[in-house]
Amino acid sequence: DTEVTQTPKHLVMGMTNKKSLKCEQHMGHRAMYWYKQKAKKPPELMFVYSYEKLSINESVPSRFSPECPNSSLLNLHLHALQPEDSALYLCASSQGRQAYNEQFFGPGTRLTVL
Amino acid sequence: QKEVEQNSGPLSVPEGAIASLNCTYSDRGSQSFFWYRQYSGKSPELIMSIYSNGDKEDGRFTAQLNKASQYVSLLIRDSQPSDSATYLCAVIGSSARQLTFGSGTQLTVLP
């Protein structure tokens, strides 16, 4: 089973709203990732959690706040976003952060900021 | 120089032909190489991973790795219209244990 689930599928929010994206995996993976993907561009890494600890933050603005409550769950809290933050937000997981570990992506959340 | 480069495409091939997708990378110490397929509006799907020089076959897909020349390729045999998608090459380099993606090659298989 290589399933990573994400909710919601679509989200429309205003610039003053607070919302959260959720990601879940049941593969026993210990590394989880948030990526942002704009149209016709490759995914860009935002955050990496390894064993529930934040290990990489690619200088993402503070209006994005990740949380890893346990090894199966990953949240991305959104606050005071800008229209340019509209994108596909992808969650991925891998067994660990060794070089040979394959990353599997969830279906993504399509975010529109008005 | 970009870390991971792919032929920009778009690439069109007739149904039944072999589609050849190429990728070069700049970090000579890169360890792991992946091909993802992404349909329009969907998320990337892992289709191949390769770690050592040579060929790796899985069904109609063959990944080829040449570390000396720093390139990795994906061949799709007997291409089908359902193979029409963007193909992303991704590499894990020697220092950062994270995926670096190429910009993707859009493939169209014409019926």
PDB file of C-alpha atoms in Angstrom:
ATOM      1  CA  ASP A   1       0.000   0.000   0.000  1.00  0.00           C
ATOM      2  CA  THR A   2       1.616   3.237  -1.158  1.00  0.00           C
ATOM      3  CA  GLU A   3      -1.236   5.563  -0.290  1.00  0.00           C
ATOM      4  CA  VAL A   4      -0.844   9.041   1.061  1.00  0.00           C
ATOM      5  CA  THR A   5      -4.114  10.884   1.613  1.00  0.00           C
ATOM      6  CA  GLN A   6      -4.663  14.636   1.713  1.00  0.00           C
ATOM      7  CA  THR A   7      -7.638  16.756   2.708  1.00  0.00           C
ATOM      8  CA  PRO A   8      -9.248  18.858   1.477  1.00  0.00           C
ATOM      9  CA  LYS A   9      -8.923  18.303  -2.275  1.00  0.00           C
ATOM     10  CA  HIS A  10      -9.722  21.951  -2.980  1.00  0.00           C
ATOM     11  CA  LEU A  11      -9.598  25.016  -0.757  1.00  0.00           C
ATOM     12  CA  VAL A  12     -10.543  28.605  -1.452  1.00  0.00           C
ATOM     13  CA  MET A  13      -9.612  31.130   1.192  1.00  0.00           C
ATOM     14  CA  GLY A  14      -9.384  34.855   1.685  1.00  0.00           C
ATOM     15  CA  MET A  15      -6.201  36.596   2.700  1.00  0.00           C
ATOM     16  CA  THR A  16      -7.406  37.000   6.293  1.00  0.00           C
ATOM     17  CA  ASN A  17      -8.516  33.399   6.797  1.00  0.00           C
ATOM     18  CA  LYS A  18      -6.816  30.672   8.798  1.00  0.00           C
ATOM     19  CA  LYS A  19      -7.041  27.171   7.405  1.00  0.00           C
ATOM     20  CA  SER A  20      -5.185  23.867   7.646  1.00  0.00           C
ATOM     21  CA  LEU A  21      -4.181  21.205   5.160  1.00  0.00           C
ATOM     22  CA  LYS A  22      -3.977  17.627   6.378  1.00  0.00           C
ATOM     23  CA  CYS A  23      -1.938  14.660   5.226  1.00  0.00           C
ATOM     24  CA  GLU A  24      -1.956  11.070   6.439  1.00  0.00           C
ATOM     25  CA  GLN A  25      -0.014   7.924   5.588  1.00  0.00           C
ATOM     26  CA  HIS A  26      -0.275   4.403   6.975  1.00  0.00           C
ATOM     27  CA  MET A  27       2.856   2.919   5.442  1.00  0.00           C
ATOM     28  CA  GLY A  28       4.950   3.218   8.596  1.00  0.00           C
ATOM     29  CA  HIS A  29       7.071   5.884   6.941  1.00  0.00           C
ATOM     30  CA  ARG A  30       9.141   8.083   9.223  1.00  0.00           C
ATOM     31  CA  ALA A  31       9.780  11.024   6.880  1.00  0.00           C
ATOM     32  CA  MET A  32       7.087  13.356   5.569  1.00  0.00           C
ATOM     33  CA  TYR A  33       7.328  16.341   3.267  1.00  0.00           C
ATOM     34  CA  TRP A  34       5.376  19.364   2.114  1.00  0.00           C
ATOM     35  CA  TYR A  35       5.882  20.612  -1.432  1.00  0.00           C
ATOM     36  CA  LYS A  36       4.380  23.524  -3.329  1.00  0.00           C
ATOM     37  CA  GLN A  37       3.810  23.251  -7.072  1.00  0.00           C
ATOM     38  CA  LYS A  38       2.866  26.099  -9.370  1.00  0.00           C
ATOM     39  CA  ALA A  39       1.461  25.446 -12.840  1.00  0.00           C
ATOM     40  CA  LYS A  40       3.961  24.001 -15.323  1.00  0.00           C
ATOM     41  CA  LYS A  41       6.730  23.982 -12.694  1.00  0.00           C
ATOM     42  CA  PRO A  42       8.248  21.108 -10.725  1.00  0.00           C
ATOM     43  CA  PRO A  43       7.424  20.635  -7.037  1.00  0.00           C
ATOM     44  CA  GLU A  44       9.395  22.851  -4.637  1.00  0.00           C
ATOM     45  CA  LEU A  45      10.281  21.514  -1.215  1.00  0.00           C
ATOM     46  CA  MET A  46       8.893  23.490   1.724  1.00  0.00           C
ATOM     47  CA  PHE A  47       9.387  21.354   4.831  1.00  0.00           C
ATOM     48  CA  VAL A  48      10.760  17.969   5.823  1.00  0.00           C
ATOM     49  CA  TYR A  49       9.882  16.100   8.984  1.00  0.00           C
ATOM     50  CA  SER A  50      11.980  13.134  10.004  1.00  0.00           C
ATOM     51  CA  TYR A  51      10.854  11.114  13.025  1.00  0.00           C
ATOM     52  CA  GLU A  52       8.336  13.873  13.780  1.00  0.00           C
ATOM     53  CA  LYS A  53      11.048  16.512  14.033  1.00  0.00           C
ATOM     54  CA  LEU A  54      11.376  19.355  11.548  1.00  0.00           C
ATOM     55  CA  SER A  55      14.660  18.796   9.784  1.00  0.00           C
ATOM     56  CA  ILE A  56      14.431  21.083   6.771  1.00  0.00           C
ATOM     57  CA  ASN A  57      12.665  24.396   6.343  1.00  0.00           C
ATOM     58  CA  GLU A  58      13.478  25.810   2.962  1.00  0.00           C
ATOM     59  CA  SER A  59      13.115  29.444   4.092  1.00  0.00           C
ATOM     60  CA  VAL A  60       9.393  29.366   3.687  1.00  0.00           C
ATOM     61  CA  PRO A  61       7.436  32.454   4.851  1.00  0.00           C
ATOM     62  CA  SER A  62       6.056  32.243   8.370  1.00  0.00           C
ATOM     63  CA  ARG A  63       2.494  32.417   7.078  1.00  0.00           C
ATOM     64  CA  PHE A  64       3.012  28.670   6.466  1.00  0.00           C
ATOM     65  CA  SER A  65       3.346  26.678   9.684  1.00  0.00           C
ATOM     66  CA  PRO A  66       3.888  22.919   9.613  1.00  0.00           C
ATOM     67  CA  GLU A  67       2.975  20.495  12.356  1.00  0.00           C
ATOM     68  CA  CYS A  68       3.651  16.790  12.728  1.00  0.00           C
ATOM     69  CA  PRO A  69       1.433  15.452  15.563  1.00  0.00           C
ATOM     70  CA  ASN A  70       2.651  11.874  15.068  1.00  0.00           C
ATOM     71  CA  SER A  71       4.498   9.758  12.533  1.00  0.00           C
ATOM     72  CA  SER A  72       1.387   9.249  10.391  1.00  0.00           C
ATOM     73  CA  LEU A  73       0.032  12.793  10.294  1.00  0.00           C
ATOM     74  CA  LEU A  74       1.286  16.027   8.847  1.00  0.00           C
ATOM     75  CA  ASN A  75      -0.535  19.357   8.882  1.00  0.00           C
ATOM     76  CA  LEU A  76       0.155  22.655   7.182  1.00  0.00           C
ATOM     77  CA  HIS A  77      -1.424  25.651   8.895  1.00  0.00           C
ATOM     78  CA  LEU A  78      -2.119  28.645   6.678  1.00  0.00           C
ATOM     79  CA  HIS A  79      -2.606  32.216   7.823  1.00  0.00           C
ATOM     80  CA  ALA A  80      -2.661  35.575   6.044  1.00  0.00           C
ATOM     81  CA  LEU A  81      -1.769  34.069   2.690  1.00  0.00           C
ATOM     82  CA  GLN A  82      -1.241  36.063  -0.468  1.00  0.00           C
ATOM     83  CA  PRO A  83      -2.766  35.421  -3.908  1.00  0.00           C
ATOM     84  CA  GLU A  84       0.661  34.264  -5.143  1.00  0.00           C
ATOM     85  CA  ASP A  85       0.441  31.392  -2.659  1.00  0.00           C
ATOM     86  CA  SER A  86      -2.247  29.826  -4.837  1.00  0.00           C
ATOM     87  CA  ALA A  87      -0.807  26.479  -5.950  1.00  0.00           C
ATOM     88  CA  LEU A  88      -1.055  22.720  -5.617  1.00  0.00           C
ATOM     89  CA  TYR A  89       0.219  21.664  -2.193  1.00  0.00           C
ATOM     90  CA  LEU A  90       1.630  18.173  -2.132  1.00  0.00           C
ATOM     91  CA  CYS A  91       2.407  15.931   0.784  1.00  0.00           C
ATOM     92  CA  ALA A  92       4.857  13.063   0.367  1.00  0.00           C
ATOM     93  CA  SER A  93       6.306  10.383   2.587  1.00  0.00           C
ATOM     94  CA  SER A  94       9.255   8.012   2.543  1.00  0.00           C
ATOM     95  CA  GLN A  95      10.546   5.249   4.808  1.00  0.00           C
ATOM     96  CA  GLY A  96      13.323   7.499   6.014  1.00  0.00           C
ATOM     97  CA  ARG A  97      15.664  10.130   4.684  1.00  0.00           C
ATOM     98  CA  GLN A  98      18.276   7.796   3.309  1.00  0.00           C
ATOM     99  CA  ALA A  99      19.201   8.495  -0.292  1.00  0.00           C
ATOM    100  CA  TYR A 100      17.611   5.302  -1.581  1.00  0.00           C
ATOM    101  CA  ASN A 101      14.218   5.931   0.010  1.00  0.00           C
ATOM    102  CA  GLU A 102      11.492   6.504  -2.525  1.00  0.00           C
ATOM    103  CA  GLN A 103       9.039   9.339  -1.957  1.00  0.00           C
ATOM    104  CA  PHE A 104       5.352   8.794  -2.570  1.00  0.00           C
ATOM    105  CA  PHE A 105       3.050  11.725  -3.136  1.00  0.00           C
ATOM    106  CA  GLY A 106      -0.518  12.284  -2.044  1.00  0.00           C
ATOM    107  CA  PRO A 107      -3.144  13.638  -4.460  1.00  0.00           C
ATOM    108  CA  GLY A 108      -2.562  17.222  -3.375  1.00  0.00           C
ATOM    109  CA  THR A 109      -4.696  20.125  -2.233  1.00  0.00           C
ATOM    110  CA  ARG A 110      -5.490  22.763  -4.842  1.00  0.00           C
ATOM    111  CA  LEU A 111      -5.370  26.071  -2.945  1.00  0.00           C
ATOM    112  CA  THR A 112      -6.783  29.326  -4.261  1.00  0.00           C
ATOM    113  CA  VAL A 113      -6.195  32.522  -2.303  1.00  0.00           C
ATOM    114  CA  LEU A 114      -8.534  35.384  -3.166  1.00  0.00           C
TER     115      LEU A 114
ATOM    116  CA  GLN B   1      23.767  25.560 -14.597  1.00  0.00           C
ATOM    117  CA  LYS B   2      20.642  23.909 -13.244  1.00  0.00           C
ATOM    118  CA  GLU B   3      21.207  20.942 -10.962  1.00  0.00           C
ATOM    119  CA  VAL B   4      18.876  18.683 -12.923  1.00  0.00           C
ATOM    120  CA  GLU B   5      18.080  19.373 -16.567  1.00  0.00           C
ATOM    121  CA  GLN B   6      15.600  17.689 -18.849  1.00  0.00           C
ATOM    122  CA  ASN B   7      14.972  18.124 -22.560  1.00  0.00           C
ATOM    123  CA  SER B   8      12.318  20.770 -22.478  1.00  0.00           C
ATOM    124  CA  GLY B   9       9.944  19.242 -25.004  1.00  0.00           C
ATOM    125  CA  PRO B  10       7.168  19.061 -25.698  1.00  0.00           C
ATOM    126  CA  LEU B  11       7.809  15.637 -27.176  1.00  0.00           C
ATOM    127  CA  SER B  12       5.336  13.979 -29.506  1.00  0.00           C
ATOM    128  CA  VAL B  13       5.539  10.359 -30.613  1.00  0.00           C
ATOM    129  CA  PRO B  14       3.077   8.180 -32.546  1.00  0.00           C
ATOM    130  CA  GLU B  15       1.272   5.385 -30.754  1.00  0.00           C
ATOM    131  CA  GLY B  16       3.382   2.242 -30.611  1.00  0.00           C
ATOM    132  CA  ALA B  17       6.698   4.093 -30.906  1.00  0.00           C
ATOM    133  CA  ILE B  18       9.480   4.344 -28.324  1.00  0.00           C
ATOM    134  CA  ALA B  19       9.527   7.578 -26.344  1.00  0.00           C
ATOM    135  CA  SER B  20      12.943   8.613 -25.045  1.00  0.00           C
ATOM    136  CA  LEU B  21      13.223  11.075 -22.185  1.00  0.00           C
ATOM    137  CA  ASN B  22      16.577  12.380 -21.039  1.00  0.00           C
ATOM    138  CA  CYS B  23      17.902  13.997 -17.899  1.00  0.00           C
ATOM    139  CA  THR B  24      21.344  15.262 -16.896  1.00  0.00           C
ATOM    140  CA  TYR B  25      22.530  16.248 -13.443  1.00  0.00           C
ATOM    141  CA  SER B  26      25.404  18.333 -12.192  1.00  0.00           C
ATOM    142  CA  ASP B  27      26.270  16.709  -8.842  1.00  0.00           C
ATOM    143  CA  ARG B  28      28.716  13.924  -9.651  1.00  0.00           C
ATOM    144  CA  GLY B  29      28.123  12.351  -6.234  1.00  0.00           C
ATOM    145  CA  SER B  30      24.373  11.942  -6.763  1.00  0.00           C
ATOM    146  CA  GLN B  31      23.141   8.639  -5.474  1.00  0.00           C
ATOM    147  CA  SER B  32      19.533   8.036  -6.380  1.00  0.00           C
ATOM    148  CA  PHE B  33      17.485   8.766  -9.462  1.00  0.00           C
ATOM    149  CA  PHE B  34      13.753   8.695  -9.954  1.00  0.00           C
ATOM    150  CA  TRP B  35      11.216   9.194 -12.700  1.00  0.00           C
ATOM    151  CA  TYR B  36       7.773  10.511 -11.859  1.00  0.00           C
ATOM    152  CA  ARG B  37       4.790  10.767 -14.184  1.00  0.00           C
ATOM    153  CA  GLN B  38       2.362  13.618 -13.652  1.00  0.00           C
ATOM    154  CA  TYR B  39      -0.943  13.892 -15.433  1.00  0.00           C
ATOM    155  CA  SER B  40      -2.413  17.361 -15.826  1.00  0.00           C
ATOM    156  CA  GLY B  41      -3.996  18.493 -12.559  1.00  0.00           C
ATOM    157  CA  LYS B  42      -2.778  15.408 -10.664  1.00  0.00           C
ATOM    158  CA  SER B  43       0.106  14.680  -8.335  1.00  0.00           C
ATOM    159  CA  PRO B  44       3.419  13.052  -9.333  1.00  0.00           C
ATOM    160  CA  GLU B  45       3.404   9.258  -9.445  1.00  0.00           C
ATOM    161  CA  LEU B  46       6.652   7.334  -8.999  1.00  0.00           C
ATOM    162  CA  ILE B  47       7.228   5.037 -11.955  1.00  0.00           C
ATOM    163  CA  MET B  48      10.928   4.140 -11.760  1.00  0.00           C
ATOM    164  CA  SER B  49      13.864   4.372  -9.393  1.00  0.00           C
ATOM    165  CA  ILE B  50      17.446   3.500 -10.277  1.00  0.00           C
ATOM    166  CA  TYR B  51      20.589   3.577  -8.171  1.00  0.00           C
ATOM    167  CA  SER B  52      23.387   1.867 -10.103  1.00  0.00           C
ATOM    168  CA  ASN B  53      24.772   2.107 -13.611  1.00  0.00           C
ATOM    169  CA  GLY B  54      22.982   0.211 -16.325  1.00  0.00           C
ATOM    170  CA  ASP B  55      19.421  -0.521 -17.274  1.00  0.00           C
ATOM    171  CA  LYS B  56      16.414  -1.286 -15.147  1.00  0.00           C
ATOM    172  CA  GLU B  57      13.264  -2.568 -16.804  1.00  0.00           C
ATOM    173  CA  ASP B  58       9.705  -2.582 -15.507  1.00  0.00           C
ATOM    174  CA  GLY B  59       7.084  -3.534 -18.033  1.00  0.00           C
ATOM    175  CA  ARG B  60       7.180  -1.052 -20.906  1.00  0.00           C
ATOM    176  CA  PHE B  61       9.510   1.272 -18.985  1.00  0.00           C
ATOM    177  CA  THR B  62      13.305   1.114 -18.978  1.00  0.00           C
ATOM    178  CA  ALA B  63      15.449   3.476 -16.939  1.00  0.00           C
ATOM    179  CA  GLN B  64      19.093   3.862 -17.915  1.00  0.00           C
ATOM    180  CA  LEU B  65      21.772   5.371 -15.706  1.00  0.00           C
ATOM    181  CA  ASN B  66      25.279   6.425 -16.694  1.00  0.00           C
ATOM    182  CA  LYS B  67      27.022   8.028 -13.734  1.00  0.00           C
ATOM    183  CA  ALA B  68      30.223   8.733 -15.661  1.00  0.00           C
ATOM    184  CA  SER B  69      28.275  10.853 -18.133  1.00  0.00           C
ATOM    185  CA  GLN B  70      25.874  12.092 -15.457  1.00  0.00           C
ATOM    186  CA  TYR B  71      22.734  11.257 -17.298  1.00  0.00           C
ATOM    187  CA  VAL B  72      19.666   9.192 -16.705  1.00  0.00           C
ATOM    188  CA  SER B  73      17.039   8.360 -19.277  1.00  0.00           C
ATOM    189  CA  LEU B  74      13.609   6.787 -19.453  1.00  0.00           C
ATOM    190  CA  LEU B  75      12.452   4.749 -22.433  1.00  0.00           C
ATOM    191  CA  ILE B  76       8.788   3.987 -22.900  1.00  0.00           C
ATOM    192  CA  ARG B  77       8.204   1.167 -25.372  1.00  0.00           C
ATOM    193  CA  ASP B  78       4.958   0.692 -27.295  1.00  0.00           C
ATOM    194  CA  SER B  79       3.818   4.169 -26.255  1.00  0.00           C
ATOM    195  CA  GLN B  80       0.095   4.563 -25.619  1.00  0.00           C
ATOM    196  CA  PRO B  81      -2.060   7.701 -25.581  1.00  0.00           C
ATOM    197  CA  SER B  82      -2.486   7.074 -21.840  1.00  0.00           C
ATOM    198  CA  ASP B  83       1.260   7.729 -21.463  1.00  0.00           C
ATOM    199  CA  SER B  84       0.669  11.375 -22.400  1.00  0.00           C
ATOM    200  CA  ALA B  85       1.807  13.279 -19.310  1.00  0.00           C
ATOM    201  CA  THR B  86       4.668  15.317 -17.927  1.00  0.00           C
ATOM    202  CA  TYR B  87       7.645  13.220 -16.847  1.00  0.00           C
ATOM    203  CA  LEU B  88       9.756  14.557 -14.005  1.00  0.00           C
ATOM    204  CA  CYS B  89      13.316  13.445 -13.392  1.00  0.00           C
ATOM    205  CA  ALA B  90      14.341  13.705  -9.740  1.00  0.00           C
ATOM    206  CA  VAL B  91      17.746  13.206  -8.164  1.00  0.00           C
ATOM    207  CA  ILE B  92      19.055  12.902  -4.624  1.00  0.00           C
ATOM    208  CA  GLY B  93      22.462  14.569  -4.537  1.00  0.00           C
ATOM    209  CA  SER B  94      25.521  13.816  -2.478  1.00  0.00           C
ATOM    210  CA  SER B  95      24.996  16.401   0.243  1.00  0.00           C
ATOM    211  CA  ALA B  96      21.268  17.062   0.498  1.00  0.00           C
ATOM    212  CA  ARG B  97      19.050  14.120   1.255  1.00  0.00           C
ATOM    213  CA  GLN B  98      16.179  15.624  -0.652  1.00  0.00           C
ATOM    214  CA  LEU B  99      14.790  15.360  -4.142  1.00  0.00           C
ATOM    215  CA  THR B 100      15.837  17.889  -6.750  1.00  0.00           C
ATOM    216  CA  PHE B 101      13.465  17.899  -9.699  1.00  0.00           C
ATOM    217  CA  GLY B 102      14.076  18.738 -13.305  1.00  0.00           C
ATOM    218  CA  SER B 103      11.611  21.037 -14.997  1.00  0.00           C
ATOM    219  CA  GLY B 104       9.805  18.112 -16.640  1.00  0.00           C
ATOM    220  CA  THR B 105       9.225  16.943 -20.199  1.00  0.00           C
ATOM    221  CA  GLN B 106       5.709  16.971 -21.580  1.00  0.00           C
ATOM    222  CA  LEU B 107       5.045  13.865 -23.657  1.00  0.00           C
ATOM    223  CA  THR B 108       2.155  13.507 -26.076  1.00  0.00           C
ATOM    224  CA  VAL B 109       1.450  10.134 -27.682  1.00  0.00           C
ATOM    225  CA  LEU B 110      -0.588  10.604 -30.854  1.00  0.00           C
ATOM    226  CA  PRO B 111      -3.202   7.949 -31.689  1.00  0.00           C
TER     227      PRO B 111
END
